[in-house]
Amino acid sequence: MIPDEGNEELRIGVYVCHCGSNIAGVIDPTVVAEYATTLPGVVRAINTPYACADSGQNLIKEDIEKYDLNRVVVSACSVRMHEPTFRAAVSEAGLNPFLMEMANIREQCTWAHGHEPEAALEKAKDLTAAAIAKAAFLTPLDMITVPVTKRAMVIGGGVSGISAALDLGDQGIETILVEKEPTIGGVMAQLNKTFPTMDCSI
Amino acid sequence: MVDAARHPKVDVRTYTEVERVEGFVGNFQVQLREKSRRVLADRCNGCGECAQVCPIEVPNCFEMYLAPRKAIYVPMSQSVPLIYTVDETACIHCYKCVEACGKLDAIDFDLQDRVTWEDVGAIITATGFSHFDPSVIPEYGYGRFPNIITAMEMERLNNSAGPTAGDLIRPSDGKHPKSLAIINCVGSRDTRFNPWCSNFCCMYAIKNALLVQQHYPDTEITIYYMDIRTPSKGYEEFYARARELGIRFTQGRPSLITEDPETHNLFVHSEDRDLGQVTEREYDMVMLNQAAVAQPDVDTVSSLLNITQSPGGWFMEYHPKLRPMDSPTDGVFLAGACQGQKDIPSSVAQGSAAAARAGRVLHSDEWEIEPVVAVVWEDRCIGAQGKKCGICSRACPYGAIEYEPGKPAQVITAKCHGCGGCVAECPHNAITQMHFTDAQILAQIRALLARNPEEKILAFRCHWCSYGGADMAGTSHFEYSPNERGLRVMCSARMDSDFIYEAFRLGAGAVLFSGCHSQDCHYITGQPVGERRAERLLGQFEKAGMTPGRFRIEWISAAEGDRYAEVINEMQAVLDSIPREQLLEEIERLRPEMEKRARRMREAPQVDEALEFADRLAEAMLVVEPS
Ligand SMILES: Cc1cc2nc3c(=O)[nH]c(=O)nc-3n(C[C@H](O)[C@H](O)[C@H](O)COP(=O)(O)OP(=O)(O)OC[C@H]3O[C@@H](n4cnc5c(N)ncnc54)[C@H](O)[C@@H]3O)c2cc1C
Ligand code: SF4
Ligand code: SF4
Ligand code: SF4
């Protein structure tokens, strides 16, 4: 089942977040956790008030050791929000960060179905089960490191582009400031005195 | 401005456009075109002798067309750099300027555009904003009545460096206006044009009122407003001062401006909330505070840098609260009004903040990127058998796959951005994408459709746009059918036909195929690869007699939460319109065809195991199904 590690037994830990009342105000996370307990490969499933808080992260980290977890599923918010957080957490506990999978039961569940709590609960269960299904087949991966060219480009020479370029320059970074007009300055250069200080704009 | 030109580390390239951007965080290659000024930068000393003798005059756009400039010009006397430019669209090639330049010999009509490639590790986009054209509002008469000016025209007219040397005069007769009406929210907060508040117009209305009053104390000035918005530090006090100094504030949005054709005076018809009545007042001059709008070329910049747009064309940040300076593309940052209407203090703050964000990358020797790259199962690739193929290589937007018959296809990992398009295109299941393997995704599909599949809307969404759109729907609490079940891949190009067949084979009620709009695609041409496949599927399903609407293709950006919710609700309506028995019958009828079409999916490594696991999972899910 887990190709890179031989046929090691699957040991998934599932963490269902309340996010205060953001999730728990609509559905009961304990029900989702209990449901997850009955699914194959899951050796531990529990609800947590704030998965991303220190307490939540510590719970996951301690469980990885205590239950010898080799996969973690976090049913909480969007991957765009906290995937980096939970990857870092599992990796601190010695698990490869790519063995963590999230189910989005906040943005894409309780926040979108606030008036249909029962249907939202069923959806949360399905999303958690799907994350478990994916987690079962996750493989450990290493980040790819790439070199960095220590030079920057700023596109647009208005007041914001000029400040960005000057700050980068002051940090010692060679910066190209690209402006399509014959002069830099943008709209600000066209203004009379500027609020709130009423000083000259150029 | 001059600080930038003088800074030893800052290379200012004016009259220059970005033509292409390649590469990735830490390793961008940017093609720049420095347009020919027909003037040599290192010889021109900015004396302006050339412009003196140039016989051609055209309106100067820097002066909002209120003053002329020559065909060889600088936009303003404080231009940085102070180098003259020939406007080829106006120049008649009389070469008087060349003569006037004389020994400096700075003008060269043979000077060509210069194209260069620059290597950079990070890019900050600070392309700013543009101004709404009030002539499209018929009731205001801008463009027809000479004494109505825009705020930008006021900035030039009441400016000692401007075309009248700071003399505020009426365009119709050159006289000083004795009364001035300033109208806020012209094209802003107006659902006919732009729904947003333009952020800085209230403040510059007050600023201009005070400046005019300072210059001409006897001018009567009225500001028409809906609300005065002054939430920053010191702004409310600025407003209070204007009230004390006798600027009149009338709450009401003018409904009509008319003109006396003799005097060219203007009549502003407006409600006055304080009086509770409709008023008609006469003014010598009217200034319109036109909305801040996105740059007209915003689509070009978006697609060069893969930056999504919020409604209205503002560049979209990675996360509105947590990462407001980051664009969705790693290594590309946002600063200033291009991200949303903002005043100078905020633009400067964001510029510095973007520089700090970019500094995180630029001060590192190495940067980590996600290993969601493609990998070839060499024994499965028919290239190894000397056969003609290379479909994967043609699908790749980055040229990351090398193919020659006799050898299995080779992915150049450093070039692969991980869209997964090659994986879905390969007819032999010979490539996989790390972290988004067929086995993983097929297992997810089974889990999502384990219970009452015919009621479900299975939504495939790309990470960058539609998944973000679904997040946005939630964040904005746009409610949609809870029968939706979402599944995320990186790009619509990864949405394998097998996934769709398998979903319908399992009895899904409806399936959504959704990704970025093509100009927003995070992988240059990933979306078109997905779109072609989706259209092909749609054709097949139509032919097979599937009820229209059960398979739907939609391109939804990360900003379009309302659209995401609307699409899901429409799909739910399609499902609701089909009687249950009929739907179940249709699913059964189409199952053999789906089965046949999906038969090759099991060839991919690990898929059998994944399906076996998913079946056990589905069984367990059904056991605890509430009655
Ligand atoms: C009438 C008026 C009065 C105002 N008065 C005040 C005031 O008193 N105080 C205040 O705080 N704010 C004021 N503002 C707001 C102020 O103008 C903005 O906050 C500021 O200009 C934003 O700066 P920016 O650098 O983001 O954009 P911009 O000033 O728009 O600069 C963008 C620059 O990028 C360049 N550019 C665009 N596209 C490209 C491209 N593709 N390639 C290369 N270059 C490109 C443009 O040519 C331009 O130089 C006023 C605005 C208006 C309209
Ligand atoms: S992990 Fe996400 S869902 Fe949970 S508390 Fe934190 S923000 Fe809320
Ligand atoms: S499409 Fe598949 S079979 Fe064809 S060359 Fe690429 S990897 Fe090999
Ligand atoms: S098509 Fe996409 S996944 Fe495949 S090699 Fe190219 S960038 Fe990588």
Short mmCIF file of N, CA, C and O in Angstrom, two decimals, chain A residues 68-161:
data_model
loop_
_atom_site.label_atom_id
_atom_site.label_comp_id
_atom_site.label_asym_id
_atom_site.label_seq_id
_atom_site.Cartn_x
_atom_site.Cartn_y
_atom_site.Cartn_z
N ASP A 68 2.09 6.18 16.87
CA ASP A 68 2.96 5.73 15.77
C ASP A 68 2.29 6.00 14.42
O ASP A 68 2.22 5.13 13.54
N LEU A 69 1.75 7.21 14.28
CA LEU A 69 1.02 7.55 13.05
C LEU A 69 1.97 7.64 11.86
O LEU A 69 3.09 8.12 12.00
N ASN A 70 1.51 7.18 10.70
CA ASN A 70 2.31 7.40 9.48
C ASN A 70 1.57 8.23 8.44
O ASN A 70 2.07 8.49 7.35
N ARG A 71 0.34 8.67 8.76
CA ARG A 71 -0.40 9.61 7.92
C ARG A 71 -1.23 10.50 8.84
O ARG A 71 -1.73 10.02 9.86
N VAL A 72 -1.40 11.76 8.45
CA VAL A 72 -2.23 12.66 9.24
C VAL A 72 -3.26 13.32 8.33
O VAL A 72 -2.92 13.77 7.23
N VAL A 73 -4.50 13.35 8.78
CA VAL A 73 -5.55 14.08 8.06
C VAL A 73 -6.06 15.18 8.98
O VAL A 73 -6.40 14.92 10.14
N VAL A 74 -6.07 16.41 8.47
CA VAL A 74 -6.60 17.51 9.26
C VAL A 74 -7.86 18.02 8.55
O VAL A 74 -7.79 18.52 7.43
N SER A 75 -9.00 17.85 9.20
CA SER A 75 -10.26 18.37 8.65
C SER A 75 -10.47 19.72 9.28
O SER A 75 -10.85 19.81 10.44
N ALA A 76 -10.21 20.76 8.50
CA ALA A 76 -10.27 22.10 9.09
C ALA A 76 -10.61 23.10 8.00
O ALA A 76 -11.70 23.05 7.44
N CYS A 77 -9.63 23.94 7.66
CA CYS A 77 -9.92 25.03 6.73
C CYS A 77 -9.28 24.75 5.37
O CYS A 77 -8.90 23.64 5.05
N SER A 78 -9.15 25.82 4.59
CA SER A 78 -8.61 25.71 3.23
C SER A 78 -7.11 25.38 3.23
O SER A 78 -6.37 25.88 4.09
N VAL A 79 -6.67 24.61 2.26
CA VAL A 79 -5.22 24.39 2.12
C VAL A 79 -4.50 25.70 1.87
O VAL A 79 -3.33 25.85 2.18
N ARG A 80 -5.23 26.68 1.31
CA ARG A 80 -4.61 27.97 1.04
C ARG A 80 -4.33 28.70 2.34
O ARG A 80 -3.61 29.69 2.37
N MET A 81 -4.99 28.28 3.40
CA MET A 81 -4.83 28.92 4.69
C MET A 81 -3.73 28.21 5.48
O MET A 81 -2.73 28.80 5.84
N HIS A 82 -3.91 26.93 5.76
CA HIS A 82 -3.07 26.29 6.76
C HIS A 82 -2.31 25.05 6.31
O HIS A 82 -1.76 24.36 7.16
N GLU A 83 -2.25 24.76 5.02
CA GLU A 83 -1.46 23.60 4.63
C GLU A 83 -0.01 23.74 5.09
O GLU A 83 0.55 22.80 5.66
N PRO A 84 0.61 24.93 4.90
CA PRO A 84 1.99 25.07 5.37
C PRO A 84 2.12 24.83 6.88
O PRO A 84 3.09 24.23 7.34
N THR A 85 1.12 25.31 7.65
CA THR A 85 1.17 25.15 9.11
C THR A 85 1.24 23.68 9.49
O THR A 85 2.08 23.26 10.30
N PHE A 86 0.33 22.88 8.92
CA PHE A 86 0.26 21.48 9.34
C PHE A 86 1.38 20.64 8.74
O PHE A 86 1.81 19.67 9.34
N ARG A 87 1.84 21.05 7.55
CA ARG A 87 3.01 20.34 7.02
C ARG A 87 4.20 20.53 7.96
O ARG A 87 4.93 19.59 8.26
N ALA A 88 4.36 21.79 8.42
CA ALA A 88 5.48 22.07 9.32
C ALA A 88 5.31 21.28 10.62
O ALA A 88 6.27 20.71 11.14
N ALA A 89 4.07 21.23 11.11
CA ALA A 89 3.84 20.54 12.39
C ALA A 89 4.20 19.06 12.29
O ALA A 89 4.95 18.55 13.13
N VAL A 90 3.70 18.38 11.26
CA VAL A 90 3.99 16.94 11.20
C VAL A 90 5.48 16.72 10.97
O VAL A 90 6.05 15.75 11.47
N SER A 91 6.08 17.64 10.24
CA SER A 91 7.49 17.44 9.95
C SER A 91 8.33 17.62 11.21
O SER A 91 9.33 16.93 11.41
N GLU A 92 7.88 18.51 12.11
CA GLU A 92 8.59 18.65 13.39
C GLU A 92 8.51 17.37 14.21
O GLU A 92 9.38 17.08 15.03
N ALA A 93 7.43 16.63 13.98
CA ALA A 93 7.29 15.37 14.72
C ALA A 93 7.94 14.21 13.97
O ALA A 93 7.74 13.05 14.31
N GLY A 94 8.68 14.53 12.93
CA GLY A 94 9.45 13.50 12.25
C GLY A 94 8.74 12.81 11.09
O GLY A 94 9.24 11.87 10.51
N LEU A 95 7.54 13.31 10.75
CA LEU A 95 6.82 12.70 9.63
C LEU A 95 7.09 13.54 8.38
O LEU A 95 7.16 14.76 8.46
N ASN A 96 7.20 12.89 7.24
CA ASN A 96 7.40 13.65 6.02
C ASN A 96 6.19 14.58 5.80
O ASN A 96 5.04 14.14 5.92
N PRO A 97 6.43 15.86 5.50
CA PRO A 97 5.31 16.81 5.40
C PRO A 97 4.28 16.44 4.34
O PRO A 97 3.13 16.87 4.42
N PHE A 98 4.67 15.66 3.35
CA PHE A 98 3.73 15.30 2.29
C PHE A 98 2.86 14.09 2.67
O PHE A 98 2.11 13.60 1.86
N LEU A 99 2.97 13.66 3.92
CA LEU A 99 2.09 12.59 4.39
C LEU A 99 0.91 13.18 5.17
O LEU A 99 0.24 12.47 5.91
N MET A 100 0.70 14.48 5.02
CA MET A 100 -0.42 15.16 5.68
C MET A 100 -1.41 15.60 4.60
O MET A 100 -1.00 16.13 3.57
N GLU A 101 -2.68 15.36 4.83
CA GLU A 101 -3.70 15.78 3.86
C GLU A 101 -4.78 16.55 4.61
O GLU A 101 -5.15 16.21 5.73
N MET A 102 -5.30 17.62 3.97
CA MET A 102 -6.36 18.39 4.62
C MET A 102 -7.70 18.17 3.95
O MET A 102 -7.79 17.97 2.74
N ALA A 103 -8.76 18.24 4.74
CA ALA A 103 -10.12 18.30 4.20
C ALA A 103 -10.64 19.69 4.56
O ALA A 103 -10.49 20.13 5.69
N ASN A 104 -11.24 20.36 3.60
CA ASN A 104 -11.70 21.73 3.82
C ASN A 104 -13.16 21.71 4.27
O ASN A 104 -14.08 21.70 3.46
N ILE A 105 -13.35 21.68 5.61
CA ILE A 105 -14.74 21.64 6.10
C ILE A 105 -15.18 23.00 6.65
O ILE A 105 -16.20 23.11 7.30
N ARG A 106 -14.39 24.04 6.38
CA ARG A 106 -14.79 25.37 6.84
C ARG A 106 -15.23 26.21 5.63
O ARG A 106 -16.42 26.30 5.34
N GLU A 107 -14.28 26.78 4.87
CA GLU A 107 -14.65 27.59 3.70
C GLU A 107 -15.62 26.84 2.79
O GLU A 107 -16.56 27.42 2.26
N GLN A 108 -15.31 25.53 2.57
CA GLN A 108 -16.08 24.81 1.57
C GLN A 108 -17.17 23.93 2.18
O GLN A 108 -17.72 23.06 1.53
N CYS A 109 -17.45 24.16 3.46
CA CYS A 109 -18.54 23.38 4.06
C CYS A 109 -19.37 24.25 5.01
O CYS A 109 -20.38 24.78 4.62
N THR A 110 -18.88 24.42 6.25
CA THR A 110 -19.78 25.11 7.20
C THR A 110 -20.05 26.57 6.80
O THR A 110 -21.15 27.06 7.02
N TRP A 111 -19.09 27.23 6.21
CA TRP A 111 -19.33 28.62 5.81
C TRP A 111 -20.25 28.72 4.61
O TRP A 111 -20.89 29.75 4.38
N ALA A 112 -20.31 27.66 3.80
CA ALA A 112 -21.13 27.73 2.59
C ALA A 112 -22.50 27.10 2.81
O ALA A 112 -23.39 27.25 1.97
N HIS A 113 -22.66 26.37 3.91
CA HIS A 113 -23.94 25.68 4.13
C HIS A 113 -24.46 25.95 5.53
O HIS A 113 -25.01 25.05 6.18
N GLY A 114 -24.26 27.18 6.00
CA GLY A 114 -24.63 27.53 7.37
C GLY A 114 -26.08 27.25 7.71
O GLY A 114 -26.41 26.97 8.87
N HIS A 115 -26.94 27.31 6.71
CA HIS A 115 -28.36 27.10 7.00
C HIS A 115 -28.81 25.66 6.79
O HIS A 115 -29.99 25.35 6.88
N GLU A 116 -27.87 24.79 6.45
CA GLU A 116 -28.24 23.39 6.25
C GLU A 116 -27.29 22.50 7.04
O GLU A 116 -26.50 21.75 6.47
N PRO A 117 -27.37 22.60 8.38
CA PRO A 117 -26.37 21.92 9.22
C PRO A 117 -26.32 20.41 9.00
O PRO A 117 -25.24 19.82 9.05
N GLU A 118 -27.47 19.78 8.75
CA GLU A 118 -27.44 18.32 8.62
C GLU A 118 -26.70 17.90 7.36
O GLU A 118 -25.86 17.01 7.38
N ALA A 119 -27.03 18.58 6.27
CA ALA A 119 -26.36 18.27 5.00
C ALA A 119 -24.88 18.63 5.10
O ALA A 119 -24.02 17.94 4.54
N ALA A 120 -24.57 19.70 5.84
CA ALA A 120 -23.17 20.10 6.01
C ALA A 120 -22.40 19.01 6.76
O ALA A 120 -21.25 18.71 6.43
N LEU A 121 -23.04 18.41 7.73
CA LEU A 121 -22.38 17.34 8.50
C LEU A 121 -22.06 16.15 7.58
O LEU A 121 -20.96 15.60 7.62
N GLU A 122 -23.02 15.77 6.75
CA GLU A 122 -22.77 14.64 5.84
C GLU A 122 -21.64 14.98 4.88
O GLU A 122 -20.82 14.14 4.55
N LYS A 123 -21.62 16.23 4.43
CA LYS A 123 -20.55 16.63 3.52
C LYS A 123 -19.20 16.58 4.23
O LYS A 123 -18.21 16.12 3.67
N ALA A 124 -19.17 17.05 5.47
CA ALA A 124 -17.91 17.04 6.22
C ALA A 124 -17.39 15.61 6.37
O ALA A 124 -16.18 15.37 6.28
N LYS A 125 -18.31 14.67 6.59
CA LYS A 125 -17.90 13.27 6.72
C LYS A 125 -17.29 12.79 5.40
O LYS A 125 -16.23 12.16 5.38
N ASP A 126 -17.96 13.09 4.29
CA ASP A 126 -17.45 12.64 2.99
C ASP A 126 -16.10 13.27 2.67
O ASP A 126 -15.20 12.60 2.17
N LEU A 127 -15.97 14.56 2.96
CA LEU A 127 -14.70 15.22 2.65
C LEU A 127 -13.58 14.63 3.50
O LEU A 127 -12.45 14.45 3.03
N THR A 128 -13.89 14.30 4.74
CA THR A 128 -12.88 13.70 5.62
C THR A 128 -12.52 12.31 5.11
O THR A 128 -11.34 11.94 5.05
N ALA A 129 -13.53 11.55 4.71
CA ALA A 129 -13.26 10.20 4.19
C ALA A 129 -12.41 10.27 2.92
O ALA A 129 -11.50 9.46 2.72
N ALA A 130 -12.69 11.27 2.07
CA ALA A 130 -11.90 11.40 0.83
C ALA A 130 -10.45 11.76 1.16
O ALA A 130 -9.52 11.29 0.50
N ALA A 131 -10.26 12.58 2.18
CA ALA A 131 -8.89 12.93 2.57
C ALA A 131 -8.18 11.69 3.11
O ALA A 131 -6.98 11.49 2.88
N ILE A 132 -8.93 10.84 3.81
CA ILE A 132 -8.35 9.58 4.30
C ILE A 132 -7.96 8.69 3.11
O ILE A 132 -6.88 8.11 3.07
N ALA A 133 -8.84 8.66 2.10
CA ALA A 133 -8.56 7.84 0.91
C ALA A 133 -7.29 8.31 0.23
O ALA A 133 -6.44 7.52 -0.18
N LYS A 134 -7.14 9.63 0.12
CA LYS A 134 -5.93 10.14 -0.53
C LYS A 134 -4.72 9.87 0.37
O LYS A 134 -3.67 9.44 -0.10
N ALA A 135 -4.91 10.12 1.66
CA ALA A 135 -3.78 9.97 2.60
C ALA A 135 -3.20 8.57 2.53
O ALA A 135 -1.98 8.38 2.59
N ALA A 136 -4.06 7.57 2.34
CA ALA A 136 -3.59 6.19 2.32
C ALA A 136 -2.56 5.97 1.22
O ALA A 136 -1.71 5.09 1.32
N PHE A 137 -2.64 6.78 0.17
CA PHE A 137 -1.73 6.58 -0.95
C PHE A 137 -0.70 7.69 -1.11
O PHE A 137 -0.03 7.78 -2.14
N LEU A 138 -0.57 8.52 -0.09
CA LEU A 138 0.46 9.56 -0.16
C LEU A 138 1.83 8.91 -0.03
O LEU A 138 1.99 7.88 0.62
N THR A 139 2.80 9.54 -0.68
CA THR A 139 4.16 9.04 -0.53
C THR A 139 5.04 10.18 -0.02
O THR A 139 4.77 11.35 -0.30
N PRO A 140 6.08 9.86 0.74
CA PRO A 140 6.95 10.92 1.24
C PRO A 140 7.69 11.59 0.08
O PRO A 140 8.11 10.92 -0.87
N LEU A 141 7.80 12.89 0.13
CA LEU A 141 8.47 13.63 -0.95
C LEU A 141 9.43 14.63 -0.33
O LEU A 141 9.22 15.10 0.79
N ASP A 142 10.45 14.98 -1.07
CA ASP A 142 11.37 16.03 -0.62
C ASP A 142 11.14 17.29 -1.43
O ASP A 142 10.89 17.21 -2.63
N MET A 143 11.22 18.42 -0.77
CA MET A 143 11.11 19.70 -1.48
C MET A 143 12.24 19.79 -2.50
O MET A 143 13.32 19.22 -2.31
N ILE A 144 11.97 20.52 -3.58
CA ILE A 144 13.01 20.72 -4.58
C ILE A 144 13.67 22.06 -4.28
O ILE A 144 12.97 23.06 -4.10
N THR A 145 14.99 22.09 -4.18
CA THR A 145 15.62 23.39 -3.92
C THR A 145 16.16 23.94 -5.23
O THR A 145 16.73 23.22 -6.04
N VAL A 146 15.92 25.22 -5.41
CA VAL A 146 16.40 25.88 -6.62
C VAL A 146 17.30 27.04 -6.21
O VAL A 146 17.14 27.61 -5.13
N PRO A 147 18.27 27.39 -7.05
CA PRO A 147 19.13 28.52 -6.73
C PRO A 147 18.35 29.83 -6.90
O PRO A 147 17.30 29.84 -7.54
N VAL A 148 18.84 30.91 -6.33
CA VAL A 148 18.15 32.19 -6.43
C VAL A 148 19.06 33.24 -7.08
O VAL A 148 20.19 33.44 -6.66
N THR A 149 18.57 33.86 -8.12
CA THR A 149 19.29 34.98 -8.73
C THR A 149 19.03 36.21 -7.86
O THR A 149 17.89 36.61 -7.67
N LYS A 150 20.07 36.80 -7.33
CA LYS A 150 19.89 37.89 -6.36
C LYS A 150 19.76 39.24 -7.05
O LYS A 150 20.61 40.13 -6.91
N ARG A 151 18.73 39.33 -7.83
CA ARG A 151 18.45 40.55 -8.58
C ARG A 151 16.94 40.66 -8.65
O ARG A 151 16.26 39.65 -8.71
N ALA A 152 16.41 41.88 -8.66
CA ALA A 152 14.95 42.03 -8.65
C ALA A 152 14.49 42.90 -9.80
O ALA A 152 15.28 43.67 -10.37
N MET A 153 13.22 42.76 -10.13
CA MET A 153 12.62 43.67 -11.10
C MET A 153 11.34 44.25 -10.51
O MET A 153 10.56 43.53 -9.89
N VAL A 154 11.15 45.56 -10.71
CA VAL A 154 9.91 46.20 -10.30
C VAL A 154 9.26 46.70 -11.59
O VAL A 154 9.91 47.40 -12.37
N ILE A 155 8.02 46.33 -11.82
CA ILE A 155 7.34 46.77 -13.04
C ILE A 155 6.36 47.89 -12.68
O ILE A 155 5.40 47.67 -11.94
N GLY A 156 6.61 49.09 -13.17
CA GLY A 156 5.77 50.24 -12.85
C GLY A 156 6.54 51.21 -11.97
O GLY A 156 6.95 50.86 -10.87
N GLY A 157 6.74 52.43 -12.47
CA GLY A 157 7.54 53.40 -11.74
C GLY A 157 6.72 54.51 -11.10
O GLY A 157 7.11 55.66 -11.11
N GLY A 158 5.54 54.16 -10.57
CA GLY A 158 4.77 55.12 -9.77
C GLY A 158 5.33 55.14 -8.36
O GLY A 158 6.40 54.57 -8.09
N VAL A 159 4.58 55.78 -7.46
CA VAL A 159 5.12 55.95 -6.10
C VAL A 159 5.34 54.61 -5.41
O VAL A 159 6.32 54.43 -4.68
N SER A 160 4.47 53.63 -5.67
CA SER A 160 4.66 52.34 -4.99
C SER A 160 5.85 51.59 -5.57
O SER A 160 6.63 50.99 -4.82
N GLY A 161 6.01 51.64 -6.89
CA GLY A 161 7.14 50.96 -7.51
C GLY A 161 8.46 51.60 -7.11
O GLY A 161 9.46 50.92 -6.85
#
